[in-house]
Coordinates of C-alpha atoms in Angstrom, one line a residue:
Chain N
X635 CA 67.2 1.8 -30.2
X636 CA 64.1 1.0 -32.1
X637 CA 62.2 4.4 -34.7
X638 CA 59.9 4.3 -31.9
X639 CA 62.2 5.2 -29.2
X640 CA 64.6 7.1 -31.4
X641 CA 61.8 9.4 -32.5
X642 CA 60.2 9.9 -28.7
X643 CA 63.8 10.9 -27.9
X644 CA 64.0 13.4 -30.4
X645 CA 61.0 15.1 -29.5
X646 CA 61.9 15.1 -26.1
X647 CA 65.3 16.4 -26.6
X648 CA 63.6 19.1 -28.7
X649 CA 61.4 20.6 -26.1
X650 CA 64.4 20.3 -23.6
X651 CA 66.0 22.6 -26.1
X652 CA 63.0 24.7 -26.1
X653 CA 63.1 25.0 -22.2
X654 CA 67.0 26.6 -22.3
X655 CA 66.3 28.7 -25.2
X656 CA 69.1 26.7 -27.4
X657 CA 68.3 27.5 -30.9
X658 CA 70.9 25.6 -32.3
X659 CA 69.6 22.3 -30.3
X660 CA 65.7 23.4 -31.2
X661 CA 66.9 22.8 -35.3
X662 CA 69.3 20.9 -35.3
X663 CA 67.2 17.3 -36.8
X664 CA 65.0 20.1 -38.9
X665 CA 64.7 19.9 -42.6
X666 CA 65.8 23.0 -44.2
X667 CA 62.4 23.5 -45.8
X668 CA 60.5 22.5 -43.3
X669 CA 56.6 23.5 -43.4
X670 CA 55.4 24.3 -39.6
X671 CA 51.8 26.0 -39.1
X672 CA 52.2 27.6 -35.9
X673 CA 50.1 28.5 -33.4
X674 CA 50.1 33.0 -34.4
X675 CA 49.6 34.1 -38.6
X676 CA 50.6 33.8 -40.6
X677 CA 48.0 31.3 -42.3
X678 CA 50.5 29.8 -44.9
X679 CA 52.7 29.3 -42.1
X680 CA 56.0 29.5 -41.6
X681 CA 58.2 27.8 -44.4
X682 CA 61.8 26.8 -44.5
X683 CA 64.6 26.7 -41.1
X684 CA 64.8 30.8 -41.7
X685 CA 61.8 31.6 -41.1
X686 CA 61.1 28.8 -38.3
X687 CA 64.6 30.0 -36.5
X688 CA 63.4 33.5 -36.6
X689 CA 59.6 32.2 -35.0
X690 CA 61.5 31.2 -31.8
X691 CA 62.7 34.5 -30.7
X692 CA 59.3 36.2 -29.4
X693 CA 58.1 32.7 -27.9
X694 CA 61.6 32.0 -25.9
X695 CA 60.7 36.2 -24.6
X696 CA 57.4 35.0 -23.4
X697 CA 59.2 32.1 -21.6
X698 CA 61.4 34.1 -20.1
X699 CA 57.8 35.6 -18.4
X700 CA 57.3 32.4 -16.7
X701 CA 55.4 30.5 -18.9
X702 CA 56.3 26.5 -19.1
X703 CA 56.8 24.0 -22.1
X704 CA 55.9 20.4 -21.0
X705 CA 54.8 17.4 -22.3
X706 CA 52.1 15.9 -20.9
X707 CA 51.3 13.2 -23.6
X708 CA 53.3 12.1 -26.5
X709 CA 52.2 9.0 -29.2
X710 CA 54.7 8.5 -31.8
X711 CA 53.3 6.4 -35.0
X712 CA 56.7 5.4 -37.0
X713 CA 56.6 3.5 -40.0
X714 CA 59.8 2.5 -42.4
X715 CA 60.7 5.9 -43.8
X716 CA 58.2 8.2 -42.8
X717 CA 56.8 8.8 -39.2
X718 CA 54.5 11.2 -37.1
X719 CA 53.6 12.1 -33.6
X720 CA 51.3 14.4 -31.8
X721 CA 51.4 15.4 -28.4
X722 CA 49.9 18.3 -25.8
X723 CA 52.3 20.2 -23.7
X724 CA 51.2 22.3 -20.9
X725 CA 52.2 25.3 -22.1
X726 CA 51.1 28.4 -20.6
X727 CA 51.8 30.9 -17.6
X728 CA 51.0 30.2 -14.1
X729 CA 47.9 32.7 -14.5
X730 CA 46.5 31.1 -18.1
X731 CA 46.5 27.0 -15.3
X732 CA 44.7 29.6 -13.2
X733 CA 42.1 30.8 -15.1
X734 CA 42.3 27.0 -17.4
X735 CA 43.5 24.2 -15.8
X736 CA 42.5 22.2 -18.5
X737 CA 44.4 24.4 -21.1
X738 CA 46.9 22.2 -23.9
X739 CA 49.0 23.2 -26.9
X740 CA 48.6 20.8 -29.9
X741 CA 51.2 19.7 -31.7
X742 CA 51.6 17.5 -34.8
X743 CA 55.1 16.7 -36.2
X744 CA 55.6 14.9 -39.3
X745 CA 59.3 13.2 -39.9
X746 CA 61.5 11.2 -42.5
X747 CA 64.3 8.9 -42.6
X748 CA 67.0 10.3 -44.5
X749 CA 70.3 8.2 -44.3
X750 CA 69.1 6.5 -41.3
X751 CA 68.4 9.7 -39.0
X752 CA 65.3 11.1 -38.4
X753 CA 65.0 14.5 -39.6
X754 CA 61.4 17.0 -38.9
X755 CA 60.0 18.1 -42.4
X756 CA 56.7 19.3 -40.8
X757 CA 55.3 21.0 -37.3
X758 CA 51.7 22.0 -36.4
X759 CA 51.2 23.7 -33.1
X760 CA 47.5 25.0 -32.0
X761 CA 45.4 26.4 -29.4
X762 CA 41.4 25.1 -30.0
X763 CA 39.3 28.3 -30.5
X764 CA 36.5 29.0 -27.8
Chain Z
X108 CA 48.2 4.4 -58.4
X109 CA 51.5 5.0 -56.3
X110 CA 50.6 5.7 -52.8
X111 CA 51.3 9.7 -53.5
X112 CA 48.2 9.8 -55.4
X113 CA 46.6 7.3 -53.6
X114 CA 46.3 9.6 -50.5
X115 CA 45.8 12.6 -52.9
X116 CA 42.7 10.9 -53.5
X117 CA 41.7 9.9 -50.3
X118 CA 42.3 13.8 -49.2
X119 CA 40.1 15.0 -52.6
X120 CA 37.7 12.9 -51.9
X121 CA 37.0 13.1 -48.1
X122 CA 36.6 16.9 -48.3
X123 CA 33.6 15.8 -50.9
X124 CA 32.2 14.0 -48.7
X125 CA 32.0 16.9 -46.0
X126 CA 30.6 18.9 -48.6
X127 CA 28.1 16.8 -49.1
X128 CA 27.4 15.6 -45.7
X129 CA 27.9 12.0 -46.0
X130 CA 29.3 11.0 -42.8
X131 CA 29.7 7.5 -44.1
X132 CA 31.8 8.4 -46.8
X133 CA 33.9 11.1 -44.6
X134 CA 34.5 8.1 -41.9
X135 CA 35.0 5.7 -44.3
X136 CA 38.9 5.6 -44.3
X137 CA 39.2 6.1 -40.9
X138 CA 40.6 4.1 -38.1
X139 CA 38.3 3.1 -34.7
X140 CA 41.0 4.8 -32.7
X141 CA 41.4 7.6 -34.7
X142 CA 42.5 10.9 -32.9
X143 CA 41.7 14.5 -33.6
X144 CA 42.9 17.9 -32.6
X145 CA 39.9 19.4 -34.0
X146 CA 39.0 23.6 -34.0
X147 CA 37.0 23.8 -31.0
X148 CA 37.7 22.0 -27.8
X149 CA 38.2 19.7 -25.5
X150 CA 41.8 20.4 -25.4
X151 CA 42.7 16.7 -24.9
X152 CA 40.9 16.3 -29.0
X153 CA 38.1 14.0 -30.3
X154 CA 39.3 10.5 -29.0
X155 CA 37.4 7.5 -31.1
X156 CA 35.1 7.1 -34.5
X157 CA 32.3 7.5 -32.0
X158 CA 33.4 11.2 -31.1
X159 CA 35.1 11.8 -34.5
X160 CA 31.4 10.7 -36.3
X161 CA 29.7 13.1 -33.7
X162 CA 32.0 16.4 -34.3
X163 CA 30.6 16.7 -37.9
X164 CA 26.9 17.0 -37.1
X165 CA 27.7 20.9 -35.9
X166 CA 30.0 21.6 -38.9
X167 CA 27.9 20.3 -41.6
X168 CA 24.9 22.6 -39.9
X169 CA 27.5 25.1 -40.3
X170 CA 28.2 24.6 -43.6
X171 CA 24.6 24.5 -44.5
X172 CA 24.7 28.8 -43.5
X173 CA 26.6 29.1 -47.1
X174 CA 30.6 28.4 -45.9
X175 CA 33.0 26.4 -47.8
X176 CA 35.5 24.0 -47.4
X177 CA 38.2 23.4 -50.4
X178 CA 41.7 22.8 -50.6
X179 CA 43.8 25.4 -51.9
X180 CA 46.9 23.2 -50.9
X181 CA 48.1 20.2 -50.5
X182 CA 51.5 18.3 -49.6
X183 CA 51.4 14.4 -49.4
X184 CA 54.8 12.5 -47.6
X185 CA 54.1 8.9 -48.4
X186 CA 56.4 6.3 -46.8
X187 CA 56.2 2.7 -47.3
X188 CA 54.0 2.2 -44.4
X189 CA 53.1 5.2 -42.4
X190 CA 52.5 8.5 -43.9
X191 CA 51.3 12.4 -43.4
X192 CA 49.8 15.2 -45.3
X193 CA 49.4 18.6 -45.1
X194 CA 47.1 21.3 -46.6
X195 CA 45.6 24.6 -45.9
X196 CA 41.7 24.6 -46.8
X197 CA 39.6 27.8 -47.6
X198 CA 36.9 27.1 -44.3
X199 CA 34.4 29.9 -43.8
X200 CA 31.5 32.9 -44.8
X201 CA 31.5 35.1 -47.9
X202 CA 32.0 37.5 -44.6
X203 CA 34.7 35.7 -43.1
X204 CA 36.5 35.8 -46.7
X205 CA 34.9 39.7 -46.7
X206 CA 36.6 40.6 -43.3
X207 CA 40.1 38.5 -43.9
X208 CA 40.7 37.5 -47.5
X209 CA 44.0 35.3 -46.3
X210 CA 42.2 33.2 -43.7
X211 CA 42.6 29.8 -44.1
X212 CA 42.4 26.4 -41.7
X213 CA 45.4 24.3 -41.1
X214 CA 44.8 20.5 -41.5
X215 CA 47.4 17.4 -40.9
X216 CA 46.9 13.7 -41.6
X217 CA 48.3 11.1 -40.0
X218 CA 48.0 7.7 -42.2
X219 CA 48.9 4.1 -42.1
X220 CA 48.3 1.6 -44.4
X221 CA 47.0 -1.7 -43.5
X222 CA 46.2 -4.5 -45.7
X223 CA 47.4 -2.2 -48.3
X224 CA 44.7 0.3 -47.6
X225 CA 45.6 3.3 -46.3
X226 CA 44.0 4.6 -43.0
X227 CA 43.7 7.6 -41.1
X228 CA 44.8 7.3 -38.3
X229 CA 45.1 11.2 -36.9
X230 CA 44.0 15.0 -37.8
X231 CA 44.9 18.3 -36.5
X232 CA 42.4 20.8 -37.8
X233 CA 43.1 24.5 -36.6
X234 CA 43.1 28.1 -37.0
X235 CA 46.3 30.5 -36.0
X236 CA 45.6 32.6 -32.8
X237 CA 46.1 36.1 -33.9

């Protein structure tokens, strides 16, 4: 499997995870200080696998509301050691494709190669501001 | 220069540039393909150096109103051939700053070096929803 495909696999496993609320599966190839800025404050963002566990509770709630998690587009750049990828997801509730069809999350993951495995060191999710 | 620095520099530097509205020297590291999640919208980001040369015009006229933009922080992971960066700017008004001290834009840079020059490649520019 080339980095390419490992890393698109990754990513895709992760918002799987996402989908079935598995916590364990959503961290498992995260870096224990990971850096993600996400997409409520705080501005620093949340830093280390604590504190991004503990950031999944309230969205997996508002999933269980209906709302999906989907990729719609994915490009993965990967280099020798160090990689990154950015994607939009449809992510929203049946009423926010309503009122915005056009409506996509943001994100931007940064990765490493450590011992030959890929491993997340950095997310950023975002809405664009009206 | 290790490429650490390197990309330090090209960080520093760049956010000169958009102080001083030189949209030569702010697009002067950048790839023809480049991608950007920028603030505002289209959800699906700024998609060329055409669009990406175009998005500044508005920001530098906002900039002119008295805001800043500086780095208060900011993480460089440089791989042998692709790399990322990430750093929280202070972006805004002496009444933005007046109204929420803490605020601060998220950036992350997608880079890959060709020719041994290093080239950006992506940016996510945003702010958290609150």
């Amino acid at each position: 499997v080339s980095d390419h495909d490992e890393i698109r696999d990754l990513i895709t496993g992760w918002t799987a995870a996402v989908r079935d609320h598995d916590l364990d599966a959503v961290t498992a190839q995260h870096d224990p200080d990971i850096v993600m800025f996400d997409v409520p404050p705080p501005y620093r963002g949340v830093r280390g696998i604590d504190e991004y566990r503990e950031s999944w509770g309230p969205f997996f709630e508002w999933l269980r509301q209906g709302a999906v998690f989907e990729i719609d587009e994915l490009d993965v750049v990967a280099g020798t050691d160090v990689a990154f990828a950015y994607a939009l997801l449809r992510c929203g509730t049946p009423a926010d494709f309503d009122a915005t069809p056009d409506i996509r999350l943001r994100i931007t993951i940064g990765l490493r190669k450590r011992e030959g495995r890929w491993v997340v060191t950095h997310e950023h999710h975002s809405f664009p501001m009206a």
